[in-house]
Short mmCIF file of C-alpha atoms (C1' of nucleotides) in Angstrom, two decimals:
data_model
loop_
_atom_site.label_atom_id
_atom_site.label_comp_id
_atom_site.label_asym_id
_atom_site.label_seq_id
_atom_site.Cartn_x
_atom_site.Cartn_y
_atom_site.Cartn_z
CA UNK A 1 85.91 131.27 -46.94
CA UNK A 2 85.99 135.07 -47.76
CA UNK A 3 83.48 136.85 -45.93
CA UNK A 4 82.53 138.59 -48.86
CA UNK A 5 81.11 135.36 -50.44
CA UNK A 6 78.81 134.75 -47.39
CA UNK A 7 76.60 137.64 -48.57
CA UNK A 8 75.37 135.33 -51.37
CA UNK A 9 74.00 133.01 -49.01
CA UNK A 10 70.38 133.60 -49.68
CA UNK A 11 70.72 133.13 -53.40
CA UNK A 12 67.98 130.66 -54.26
CA UNK A 13 67.53 128.73 -57.50
CA UNK A 14 63.77 128.35 -57.20
CA UNK A 15 62.84 131.85 -56.24
CA UNK A 16 60.54 133.64 -58.55
CA UNK A 17 63.38 136.21 -58.95
CA UNK A 18 65.74 135.22 -61.77
CA UNK A 19 69.26 134.30 -60.32
CA UNK A 20 71.19 136.80 -61.98
CA UNK A 21 68.80 139.48 -60.58
CA UNK A 22 69.52 138.01 -56.93
CA UNK A 23 73.05 138.49 -57.67
CA UNK A 24 72.71 142.00 -58.75
CA UNK A 25 70.34 143.02 -55.75
CA UNK A 26 72.76 141.43 -53.23
CA UNK A 27 75.64 143.29 -54.52
CA UNK A 28 73.60 146.75 -54.88
CA UNK A 29 72.74 146.30 -51.29
CA UNK A 30 76.06 145.66 -50.10
CA UNK A 31 77.34 148.55 -52.02
CA UNK A 32 74.33 150.90 -50.76
CA UNK A 33 74.74 149.76 -47.26
CA UNK A 34 78.49 150.90 -47.36
CA UNK A 35 79.40 147.53 -46.43
CA UNK A 36 81.52 147.12 -49.45
CA UNK A 37 83.64 150.35 -50.11
CA UNK A 38 84.82 152.02 -53.37
CA UNK A 39 87.81 150.24 -55.01
CA UNK A 40 87.18 146.94 -53.17
CA UNK A 41 87.73 143.94 -55.35
CA UNK A 42 85.00 141.49 -55.72
CA UNK A 43 85.21 137.80 -56.31
CA UNK A 44 86.18 136.92 -59.62
CA UNK A 45 83.48 135.18 -61.82
CA UNK A 46 84.94 131.65 -61.61
CA UNK A 47 84.97 132.11 -57.75
CA UNK A 48 81.37 133.10 -57.85
CA UNK A 49 80.64 129.99 -60.13
CA UNK A 50 81.95 127.96 -57.57
CA UNK A 51 80.31 129.49 -54.34
CA UNK A 52 76.96 129.93 -55.86
CA UNK A 53 76.98 126.96 -57.93
CA UNK A 54 75.60 128.66 -61.04
CA UNK A 55 76.65 128.91 -64.41
CA UNK A 56 79.37 131.60 -65.43
CA UNK A 57 76.91 133.28 -68.07
CA UNK A 58 74.70 134.05 -65.15
CA UNK A 59 77.22 135.61 -63.15
CA UNK A 60 78.69 137.48 -66.08
CA UNK A 61 75.14 138.80 -67.01
CA UNK A 62 74.84 140.27 -63.46
CA UNK A 63 78.20 141.69 -63.16
CA UNK A 64 78.10 143.18 -66.76
CA UNK A 65 74.60 144.83 -65.94
CA UNK A 66 76.01 146.27 -62.88
CA UNK A 67 78.98 147.67 -64.74
CA UNK A 68 76.44 149.30 -67.30
CA UNK A 69 74.86 150.81 -64.40
CA UNK A 70 77.86 152.38 -63.27
CA UNK A 71 78.07 150.57 -59.87
CA UNK A 72 81.00 148.58 -60.38
CA UNK A 73 84.31 148.71 -62.71
CA UNK A 74 85.82 145.70 -64.43
CA UNK A 75 89.20 145.64 -65.81
CA UNK A 76 89.98 142.87 -68.19
CA UNK A 77 92.52 140.56 -66.91
CA UNK A 78 92.47 142.10 -63.32
CA UNK A 79 88.97 141.86 -61.70
CA UNK A 80 85.85 143.44 -60.77
CA UNK A 81 85.78 146.28 -58.29
CA UNK A 82 83.28 148.70 -56.62
CA UNK A 83 83.18 151.79 -58.44
CA UNK A 84 83.69 155.30 -57.13
CA UNK A 85 81.25 157.32 -54.90
CA UNK A 86 77.90 156.94 -56.46
CA UNK A 87 76.29 160.08 -58.37
CA UNK A 88 74.54 162.62 -56.05
CA UNK A 89 71.48 163.33 -57.88
CA UNK A 90 68.67 161.82 -59.53
CA UNK A 91 68.44 162.19 -63.12
CA UNK A 92 68.20 158.54 -64.40
CA UNK A 93 67.40 156.70 -61.26
CA UNK A 94 64.21 157.37 -59.53
CA UNK A 95 65.26 158.09 -56.09
CA UNK A 96 63.20 159.15 -53.22
CA UNK A 97 64.27 162.61 -51.98
CA UNK A 98 63.86 161.68 -48.38
CA UNK A 99 66.32 158.94 -48.99
CA UNK A 100 68.60 161.20 -50.84
CA UNK A 101 68.63 163.80 -48.23
CA UNK A 102 69.29 161.50 -45.42
CA UNK A 103 71.97 159.89 -47.44
CA UNK A 104 73.70 163.49 -47.20
CA UNK A 105 73.34 163.37 -43.54
CA UNK A 106 70.68 166.06 -43.46
CA UNK A 107 67.17 165.95 -42.19
CA UNK A 108 64.04 165.67 -44.56
CA UNK A 109 60.76 166.90 -43.92
CA UNK A 110 57.69 167.61 -46.12
CA UNK A 111 54.78 169.55 -45.88
CA UNK A 112 51.49 168.71 -47.73
CA UNK A 113 49.67 171.47 -49.33
CA UNK A 114 46.98 169.78 -51.42
CA UNK A 115 45.94 166.32 -51.72
CA UNK A 116 42.69 165.91 -53.45
CA UNK A 117 40.94 164.45 -56.42
CA UNK A 118 40.20 166.82 -59.57
CA UNK A 119 38.93 166.46 -62.93
CA UNK A 120 42.00 166.10 -65.27
CA UNK A 121 42.79 169.58 -67.13
CA UNK A 122 43.55 169.36 -70.68
CA UNK A 123 47.29 169.25 -70.40
CA UNK A 124 47.47 166.77 -67.66
CA UNK A 125 45.11 164.45 -69.39
CA UNK A 126 47.24 164.46 -72.31
CA UNK A 127 50.24 163.76 -70.36
CA UNK A 128 48.40 161.09 -68.49
CA UNK A 129 47.10 159.75 -71.71
CA UNK A 130 43.41 159.90 -70.54
CA UNK A 131 40.24 161.56 -71.69
CA UNK A 132 40.04 165.10 -70.16
CA UNK A 133 38.01 165.42 -67.05
CA UNK A 134 38.69 162.08 -65.76
CA UNK A 135 39.13 162.11 -62.22
CA UNK A 136 42.92 162.08 -61.31
CA UNK A 137 44.54 162.27 -57.65
CA UNK A 138 46.49 165.29 -57.05
CA UNK A 139 49.34 166.25 -54.79
CA UNK A 140 51.19 169.25 -53.96
CA UNK A 141 53.89 168.97 -51.24
CA UNK A 142 57.03 170.88 -50.39
CA UNK A 143 60.22 168.84 -49.32
CA UNK A 144 62.79 170.50 -46.75
CA UNK A 145 66.26 169.62 -46.38
CA UNK A 146 66.95 170.93 -42.60
CA UNK A 147 64.07 173.09 -42.69
CA UNK A 148 65.22 174.70 -45.92
CA UNK A 149 62.83 174.18 -48.85
CA UNK A 150 64.41 172.48 -51.86
CA UNK A 151 61.69 170.92 -53.87
CA UNK A 152 57.95 171.42 -54.81
CA UNK A 153 56.19 168.36 -55.80
CA UNK A 154 53.27 168.52 -58.20
CA UNK A 155 51.83 165.28 -58.84
CA UNK A 156 48.94 163.59 -60.69
CA UNK A 157 48.29 160.11 -60.16
CA UNK A 158 45.82 157.57 -62.19
CA UNK A 159 43.61 156.41 -59.57
CA UNK A 160 42.40 153.39 -61.67
CA UNK A 161 45.77 151.99 -60.95
CA UNK A 162 46.44 153.39 -57.65
CA UNK A 163 43.22 153.49 -55.70
CA UNK A 164 44.53 153.98 -52.44
CA UNK A 165 46.68 156.89 -53.18
CA UNK A 166 44.23 159.55 -52.01
CA UNK A 167 44.31 158.06 -48.71
CA UNK A 168 47.72 158.07 -47.57
CA UNK A 169 49.42 160.40 -44.87
CA UNK A 170 52.25 161.77 -47.04
CA UNK A 171 53.90 163.62 -44.03
CA UNK A 172 55.05 160.53 -43.08
CA UNK A 173 56.08 158.52 -46.55
CA UNK A 174 56.71 160.50 -49.61
CA UNK A 175 54.70 159.88 -52.63
CA UNK A 176 57.61 158.60 -54.36
CA UNK A 177 58.44 156.25 -51.60
CA UNK A 178 54.95 154.94 -51.29
CA UNK A 179 54.39 154.60 -55.22
CA UNK A 180 57.78 152.56 -55.61
CA UNK A 181 56.38 150.37 -52.95
CA UNK A 182 53.25 149.91 -54.77
CA UNK A 183 54.63 149.16 -58.21
CA UNK A 184 57.58 148.61 -60.37
CA UNK A 185 57.44 151.18 -63.24
CA UNK A 186 58.79 149.47 -66.65
CA UNK A 187 59.26 152.67 -68.44
CA UNK A 188 59.82 156.36 -67.29
CA UNK A 189 60.08 159.57 -69.36
CA UNK A 190 62.07 162.77 -68.04
CA UNK A 191 62.07 166.14 -69.13
CA UNK A 192 64.17 168.98 -67.69
CA UNK A 193 63.78 172.75 -68.26
CA UNK A 194 64.62 175.95 -66.64
CA UNK A 195 61.59 178.19 -65.74
CA UNK A 196 61.18 181.48 -63.70
CA UNK A 197 59.16 181.09 -60.57
CA UNK A 198 56.12 183.42 -60.21
CA UNK A 199 55.54 184.99 -56.88
CA UNK A 200 53.92 182.22 -55.24
CA UNK A 201 56.42 179.81 -56.19
CA UNK A 202 59.06 182.31 -55.10
CA UNK A 203 57.25 182.41 -51.62
CA UNK A 204 57.12 178.65 -51.38
CA UNK A 205 60.49 177.92 -52.04
CA UNK A 206 61.89 181.21 -50.24
CA UNK A 207 63.64 182.14 -53.20
CA UNK A 208 64.93 185.61 -53.81
CA UNK A 209 63.99 187.57 -56.72
CA UNK A 210 65.50 187.04 -60.35
CA UNK A 211 66.44 183.54 -59.22
CA UNK A 212 65.43 180.57 -61.96
CA UNK A 213 64.22 177.03 -61.25
CA UNK A 214 65.04 174.02 -62.44
CA UNK A 215 62.10 171.98 -63.24
CA UNK A 216 62.10 167.97 -63.81
CA UNK A 217 58.99 166.38 -65.33
CA UNK A 218 58.37 162.77 -65.03
CA UNK A 219 56.28 160.36 -66.37
CA UNK A 220 55.91 156.90 -65.15
CA UNK A 221 54.39 153.88 -66.92
CA UNK A 222 53.27 150.51 -65.98
CA UNK A 223 51.69 147.99 -68.16
CA UNK A 224 51.47 150.69 -70.85
CA UNK A 225 49.54 152.89 -68.46
CA UNK A 226 50.71 156.28 -67.16
CA UNK A 227 50.37 155.78 -63.68
CA UNK A 228 51.84 158.97 -62.31
CA UNK A 229 53.25 162.18 -63.75
CA UNK A 230 55.05 164.63 -61.56
CA UNK A 231 56.58 168.16 -61.98
CA UNK A 232 59.56 168.64 -59.39
CA UNK A 233 60.55 172.33 -59.01
CA UNK A 234 64.14 173.16 -57.54
CA UNK A 235 65.55 176.45 -56.62
CA UNK A 236 68.27 176.84 -59.09
CA UNK A 237 70.81 178.05 -56.60
CA UNK A 238 70.34 175.27 -54.46
CA UNK A 239 70.12 172.10 -56.34
CA UNK A 240 71.70 170.44 -59.47
CA UNK A 241 70.73 167.02 -61.25
CA UNK A 242 73.33 164.76 -62.35
CA UNK A 243 74.42 161.56 -63.57
CA UNK A 244 77.65 159.38 -64.41
CA UNK A 245 77.42 156.30 -66.42
CA UNK A 246 79.45 153.79 -68.54
CA UNK A 247 78.57 154.77 -72.14
CA UNK A 248 79.13 151.07 -73.41
CA UNK A 249 75.51 150.60 -74.09
CA UNK A 250 74.17 153.98 -75.03
CA UNK A 251 73.64 154.95 -78.53
CA UNK A 252 76.18 157.51 -79.60
CA UNK A 253 74.93 159.35 -82.88
CA UNK B 1 63.34 135.10 -97.51
CA UNK B 2 62.07 138.06 -95.79
CA UNK B 3 63.58 141.42 -97.13
CA UNK B 4 64.35 142.28 -93.28
CA UNK B 5 66.81 139.42 -93.08
CA UNK B 6 69.00 140.54 -95.83
CA UNK B 7 69.73 143.61 -93.81
CA UNK B 8 71.90 141.09 -91.71
CA UNK B 9 74.16 140.07 -94.77
CA UNK B 10 77.16 141.68 -93.25
CA UNK B 11 77.52 140.07 -90.03
CA UNK B 12 80.94 138.74 -89.86
CA UNK B 13 82.22 136.09 -87.30
CA UNK B 14 85.85 137.11 -87.72
CA UNK B 15 85.31 140.77 -87.54
CA UNK B 16 86.93 142.64 -84.64
CA UNK B 17 83.55 143.86 -83.46
CA UNK B 18 81.78 141.10 -81.43
CA UNK B 19 78.83 139.56 -83.26
CA UNK B 20 76.17 140.67 -80.87
CA UNK B 21 77.52 144.35 -81.32
CA UNK B 22 77.21 144.09 -85.10
CA UNK B 23 73.48 142.81 -84.93
CA UNK B 24 72.81 145.94 -82.58
CA UNK B 25 74.50 148.12 -85.01
CA UNK B 26 72.65 146.68 -87.92
CA UNK B 27 69.52 147.14 -86.22
CA UNK B 28 70.17 150.63 -84.85
CA UNK B 29 71.00 151.54 -88.40
CA UNK B 30 67.89 150.40 -89.88
CA UNK B 31 65.66 152.15 -87.22
CA UNK B 32 67.60 155.32 -87.46
CA UNK B 33 67.31 155.46 -91.16
CA UNK B 34 63.60 155.37 -90.86
CA UNK B 35 64.08 151.85 -92.73
CA UNK B 36 62.03 150.18 -90.26
CA UNK B 37 59.30 151.84 -88.74
CA UNK B 38 57.69 152.12 -85.27
CA UNK B 39 55.58 148.89 -84.66
CA UNK B 40 57.15 146.60 -87.17
CA UNK B 41 57.72 143.29 -86.13
CA UNK B 42 61.33 142.03 -86.02
CA UNK B 43 62.33 138.60 -87.02
CA UNK B 44 62.25 136.23 -83.94
CA UNK B 45 65.24 134.78 -82.08
CA UNK B 46 64.81 131.63 -83.72
CA UNK B 47 64.72 133.00 -87.01
CA UNK B 48 67.74 135.17 -86.50
CA UNK B 49 69.56 132.10 -85.13
CA UNK B 50 69.09 130.27 -88.48
CA UNK B 51 69.60 133.17 -90.85
CA UNK B 52 72.58 134.41 -89.08
CA UNK B 53 74.02 130.97 -88.05
CA UNK B 54 74.79 132.20 -84.57
CA UNK B 55 73.73 131.05 -81.15
CA UNK B 56 70.52 132.26 -79.77
CA UNK B 57 72.07 133.69 -76.62
CA UNK B 58 74.09 135.81 -78.91
CA UNK B 59 71.00 137.05 -80.57
CA UNK B 60 69.25 137.35 -77.29
CA UNK B 61 71.98 139.44 -75.85
CA UNK B 62 71.80 142.01 -78.77
CA UNK B 63 68.02 142.34 -78.64
CA UNK B 64 67.88 142.51 -75.00
CA UNK B 65 70.40 145.45 -74.85
CA UNK B 66 68.28 146.89 -77.65
CA UNK B 67 65.39 146.94 -75.24
CA UNK B 68 67.28 148.48 -72.48
CA UNK B 69 68.18 151.32 -74.58
CA UNK B 70 64.55 151.73 -75.67
CA UNK B 71 64.88 151.28 -79.48
CA UNK B 72 62.88 147.94 -79.53
CA UNK B 73 59.96 146.44 -77.31
CA UNK B 74 59.71 142.77 -76.47
CA UNK B 75 56.57 141.25 -75.63
CA UNK B 76 56.64 137.53 -74.31
CA UNK B 77 54.83 135.23 -76.26
CA UNK B 78 54.39 137.73 -79.16
CA UNK B 79 57.74 138.98 -80.45
CA UNK B 80 59.97 141.99 -81.03
CA UNK B 81 58.92 145.41 -82.50
CA UNK B 82 60.44 148.64 -83.31
CA UNK B 83 59.87 151.15 -80.48
CA UNK B 84 57.89 154.36 -80.90
CA UNK B 85 59.40 157.62 -82.14
CA UNK B 86 62.82 158.23 -80.27
CA UNK B 87 63.24 160.71 -77.85
CA UNK B 88 63.84 164.27 -78.90
CA UNK B 89 66.60 165.54 -76.84
CA UNK B 90 69.68 164.45 -75.74
CA UNK B 91 69.95 163.87 -71.91
CA UNK B 92 71.58 160.69 -71.86
CA UNK B 93 72.98 160.15 -75.54
CA UNK B 94 75.61 162.05 -76.65
CA UNK B 95 73.88 163.53 -79.65
CA UNK B 96 75.63 165.93 -82.27
CA UNK B 97 73.29 169.20 -82.23
CA UNK B 98 73.72 169.65 -85.93
CA UNK B 99 72.17 166.17 -86.63
CA UNK B 100 69.52 166.58 -84.09
CA UNK B 101 68.35 170.11 -85.47
CA UNK B 102 68.48 168.29 -89.05
CA UNK B 103 66.35 165.20 -87.96
CA UNK B 104 63.70 168.21 -87.04
CA UNK B 105 63.97 169.24 -90.51
CA UNK B 106 65.54 172.72 -89.78
CA UNK B 107 68.73 174.19 -90.71
CA UNK B 108 71.84 173.85 -88.44
CA UNK B 109 74.71 176.63 -88.48
CA UNK B 110 77.31 177.59 -86.16
CA UNK B 111 79.61 180.32 -85.53
CA UNK B 112 83.07 179.97 -83.66
CA UNK B 113 83.77 182.75 -81.15
CA UNK B 114 87.09 181.52 -79.74
CA UNK B 115 89.31 178.68 -80.53
CA UNK B 116 92.68 178.95 -78.60
CA UNK B 117 94.84 177.18 -76.21
CA UNK B 118 94.98 178.55 -72.72
CA UNK B 119 96.45 177.65 -69.39
CA UNK B 120 93.75 175.90 -67.57
CA UNK B 121 92.01 178.09 -64.97
CA UNK B 122 91.73 176.07 -61.56
CA UNK B 123 88.28 175.11 -61.87
CA UNK B 124 88.70 173.84 -65.43
CA UNK B 125 91.92 171.97 -64.33
CA UNK B 126 89.95 170.53 -61.49
CA UNK B 127 87.07 169.41 -63.65
CA UNK B 128 89.55 167.68 -66.11
CA UNK B 129 91.82 166.06 -63.35
CA UNK B 130 94.94 168.12 -64.54
CA UNK B 131 97.19 170.39 -62.67
CA UNK B 132 96.25 174.12 -63.15
CA UNK B 133 98.00 176.01 -65.64
CA UNK B 134 98.33 173.04 -68.02
CA UNK B 135 97.62 173.94 -71.58
CA UNK B 136 94.36 173.06 -72.83
CA UNK B 137 92.22 173.54 -75.92
CA UNK B 138 89.62 176.08 -75.47
CA UNK B 139 86.49 176.46 -78.00
CA UNK B 140 83.48 178.88 -77.56
CA UNK B 141 80.79 178.57 -80.49
CA UNK B 142 77.31 179.13 -80.87
CA UNK B 143 74.78 177.00 -82.75
CA UNK B 144 71.94 178.26 -84.71
CA UNK B 145 68.64 176.54 -85.72
CA UNK B 146 67.27 178.44 -88.59
CA UNK B 147 69.48 181.46 -87.74
CA UNK B 148 68.17 181.56 -84.24
CA UNK B 149 70.63 180.96 -81.69
CA UNK B 150 69.86 178.03 -79.55
CA UNK B 151 72.98 176.59 -77.89
CA UNK B 152 76.28 178.14 -76.36
CA UNK B 153 78.91 175.72 -76.28
CA UNK B 154 82.18 176.25 -74.17
CA UNK B 155 84.41 173.72 -74.35
CA UNK B 156 87.78 172.52 -72.94
CA UNK B 157 89.87 169.73 -74.38
CA UNK B 158 92.70 167.87 -73.14
CA UNK B 159 95.48 168.33 -76.03
CA UNK B 160 97.52 165.39 -74.75
CA UNK B 161 94.75 163.12 -75.64
CA UNK B 162 93.44 165.28 -78.89
CA UNK B 163 96.30 166.76 -80.56
CA UNK B 164 94.75 168.06 -83.65
CA UNK B 165 91.61 169.62 -81.98
CA UNK B 166 92.99 173.32 -82.35
CA UNK B 167 93.60 172.66 -86.03
CA UNK B 168 89.87 171.87 -87.13
CA UNK B 169 87.48 173.97 -88.73
CA UNK B 170 84.49 173.96 -86.36
CA UNK B 171 82.08 175.81 -88.82
CA UNK B 172 82.14 172.87 -90.95
CA UNK B 173 82.21 169.93 -88.45
CA UNK B 174 80.61 170.54 -85.00
CA UNK B 175 83.27 169.72 -82.11
CA UNK B 176 80.96 166.90 -81.22
CA UNK B 177 80.91 165.25 -84.19
CA UNK B 178 84.79 165.57 -84.68
CA UNK B 179 85.46 164.29 -80.98
CA UNK B 180 83.06 161.29 -81.53
CA UNK B 181 85.08 160.48 -84.95
CA UNK B 182 88.28 160.45 -82.90
CA UNK B 183 87.37 158.32 -79.97
CA UNK B 184 84.73 156.32 -78.17
CA UNK B 185 84.01 157.62 -74.82
CA UNK B 186 83.89 154.94 -72.19
CA UNK B 187 82.30 157.12 -69.33
CA UNK B 188 80.44 160.28 -69.01
CA UNK B 189 79.01 162.57 -66.34
CA UNK B 190 76.17 164.91 -66.84
CA UNK B 191 75.14 167.73 -64.70
CA UNK B 192 72.04 170.06 -65.06
CA UNK B 193 71.57 173.35 -63.52
CA UNK B 194 69.28 176.59 -64.17
CA UNK B 195 71.11 179.80 -64.15
CA UNK B 196 70.47 183.40 -65.19
CA UNK B 197 72.58 184.63 -68.03
CA UNK B 198 74.64 187.68 -67.53
CA UNK B 199 74.14 190.59 -70.18
CA UNK B 200 76.88 188.93 -72.58
CA UNK B 201 75.23 185.67 -72.70
CA UNK B 202 71.72 187.10 -73.13
CA UNK B 203 73.16 189.10 -76.14
CA UNK B 204 74.69 186.06 -77.60
CA UNK B 205 71.55 183.98 -77.14
CA UNK B 206 69.45 186.70 -78.17
CA UNK B 207 67.36 186.47 -75.01
CA UNK B 208 64.95 188.85 -73.43
CA UNK B 209 65.52 189.98 -69.95
CA UNK B 210 64.29 187.80 -67.03
CA UNK B 211 64.73 184.72 -68.91
CA UNK B 212 66.75 181.93 -67.41
CA UNK B 213 69.11 179.45 -69.16
CA UNK B 214 69.24 175.60 -68.86
CA UNK B 215 72.91 174.50 -68.57
CA UNK B 216 74.34 171.12 -69.33
CA UNK B 217 77.72 170.14 -68.05
CA UNK B 218 79.37 167.19 -69.57
CA UNK B 219 82.78 165.50 -68.96
CA UNK B 220 83.73 162.60 -71.12
CA UNK B 221 86.49 159.85 -70.15
CA UNK B 222 88.42 157.76 -72.32
CA UNK B 223 91.00 155.45 -70.81
CA UNK B 224 90.41 157.02 -67.34
CA UNK B 225 91.30 160.48 -68.66
CA UNK B 226 88.91 163.49 -68.99
CA UNK B 227 89.16 164.00 -72.60
CA UNK B 228 86.70 166.92 -72.70
CA UNK B 229 84.45 168.99 -70.75
CA UNK B 230 81.77 171.25 -72.25
CA UNK B 231 79.13 173.46 -70.72
CA UNK B 232 76.21 173.58 -73.02
CA UNK B 233 73.56 176.75 -72.23
CA UNK B 234 70.30 177.10 -73.89
CA UNK B 235 67.78 179.58 -73.62
CA UNK B 236 65.17 178.22 -71.09
CA UNK B 237 62.07 179.21 -73.33
CA UNK B 238 63.85 177.45 -76.50
CA UNK B 239 64.90 174.14 -75.45
CA UNK B 240 63.96 171.22 -73.27
CA UNK B 241 66.20 168.20 -72.40
CA UNK B 242 64.63 164.88 -72.09
CA UNK B 243 65.06 160.98 -72.16
CA UNK B 244 62.74 158.05 -72.01
CA UNK B 245 63.94 154.61 -71.28
CA UNK B 246 62.85 151.39 -70.19
CA UNK B 247 63.61 150.94 -66.24
CA UNK B 248 64.51 147.37 -65.94
CA UNK B 249 68.14 147.80 -65.61
CA UNK B 250 68.01 151.10 -63.53
CA UNK B 251 68.52 150.92 -59.80
CA UNK B 252 65.13 152.12 -58.16
CA UNK B 253 65.77 152.81 -54.63
"C1'" DC C 1 48.22 124.00 -79.50
"C1'" DA C 2 52.62 126.21 -81.44
"C1'" DG C 3 55.40 130.03 -81.01
"C1'" DT C 4 57.58 133.48 -78.66
"C1'" DG C 5 60.83 135.46 -75.38
"C1'" DG C 6 63.01 134.84 -70.41
"C1'" DT C 7 66.46 132.26 -68.20
"C1'" DC C 8 70.14 128.76 -67.40
"C1'" DT C 9 73.79 125.49 -68.31
"C1'" DA C 10 78.46 123.63 -69.04
"C1'" DG C 11 81.30 123.90 -71.65
"C1'" DA C 12 84.73 126.59 -74.89
"C1'" DC C 13 88.43 129.86 -77.04
"C1'" DC C 14 90.49 134.54 -76.84
"C1'" DA C 15 92.88 138.86 -75.27
"C1'" DC C 16 94.29 141.02 -71.52
"C1'" DG C 17 97.40 142.44 -67.69
"C1'" DT C 18 100.12 140.85 -63.68
"C1'" DT C 19 103.79 137.95 -62.29
"C1'" DA D 1 102.28 131.08 -67.14
"C1'" DC D 2 98.15 132.55 -64.95
"C1'" DG D 3 94.13 134.53 -63.70
"C1'" DT D 4 90.90 137.67 -65.22
"C1'" DG D 5 87.05 139.06 -67.96
"C1'" DG D 6 84.65 139.17 -72.97
"C1'" DT D 7 82.42 136.32 -75.83
"C1'" DC D 8 80.14 132.64 -78.15
"C1'" DT D 9 78.02 127.83 -78.52
"C1'" DA D 10 74.43 124.25 -78.40
"C1'" DG D 11 71.66 122.59 -76.14
"C1'" DA D 12 67.56 122.89 -72.22
"C1'" DC D 13 63.28 124.16 -69.33
"C1'" DC D 14 59.95 127.64 -68.64
"C1'" DA D 15 56.00 131.27 -68.94
"C1'" DC D 16 53.67 133.78 -71.62
"C1'" DT D 17 50.59 134.81 -75.83
"C1'" DG D 18 47.64 134.03 -79.77
"C1'" DG D 19 44.36 131.06 -82.42
#
DNA sequence: CAGTGGTCTAGACCACGTT
DNA sequence: ACGTGGTCTAGACCACTGG
């Protein structure tokens, strides 16, 4: 039996996770770990049906969704293959910057500037769909790649949903990593814009005069409540956001 | 019988399009046309099974994918509903800027600066995965919203795939609209960055000094060939890119 | 309780690409 | 011809929601 098929040993029909999701996760992990390399052929649907003892429709759903996510490629009549090198930046995925930097073989560190609780300013309250003045947790931190500042994170968190957020040590675990551990977002919104940094921002990001910043604003929902809204500011000359994906499922108008 | 169900009259089992795709398209059109409004309840899966005489798995796939795309919301035990107002800008979808502007109730116009065939410069050739010097079509156009410049489009097109591109009148139909008419992209890549405009660009976009631009670079594939690569440059103070989506299918790492 | 969506099965037919 | 994925069927069981 192929070594590839042994990766699927821990698929369990009685687990709380749906089977197709277990299959997806297994494959995602194998690809992320570099265990399976680009271009490598995956087992065929029928082989997986036999090996995992599940219906082909279940296998098919797992593989189809991985295709939509761009992780694998399928060629009719040929088979399924691990897709090319993954995209490098997080425009769609919600990726922890520490992981992202380390995957590039660089060193990540961060410095917490502010971590407190404030009465929500009007615009923040609006963004978080809360009444103004309601207390929210507030974090401001800089992230470094090999000692070079690369991102300023300004984050607000709904303490009703995340009561322990204010007590964390965000020099050890990034806020993104902590929050992803705590809940599974079921909706997100991204907004991207270009802005000129003011003097403070320029200093924090060690930017020369006249350089713009790329700004990503993200809101994350769980159970129809805004859990967190964050503004990530990048030096325009040191960063780029990107994504690549199969278009089959997207609305083209 | 509900008027809603009559929308599905033209579902055909012998059409070349898969049934689930026909169902998706029908619903997309009804929502896009404003025919069905946010919050409105859709027929249940079982009602659709009876009305369309197809299997529930087929209905389910159509509705599930629409959920992933953020067009509808489904609540377990309750039903399926048209989702909130669509997102306003194109970060994921490939949207024609003329349509986008007109959907906001403004007037779109455009001015073609350049439309010719050139020997592909090195960086362009690399982006298009062609040998340098190969002839490529080249378009440069400005798009206006109510006479205010809002986007500079710099586009290269592979003439092998799109032989008639150079003969179009792009003051009447945008290049995006024309290309979408000609082929269905099966893969895209987006890269977003912040840049400072040079004097020429500032003039073209009527921008004050010191304002940054948001730049979106997109490559589009069909049959593993790059069909077109385009750089869209927006005045930072007049534009924002965004997207909102259900996260169920995305990899969260 | 009845109705809903979430998942799964064990078949089936077809179009595609390689051989 | 063969194996592949693309789609579809007609059932099924379950968990969730509302009355």
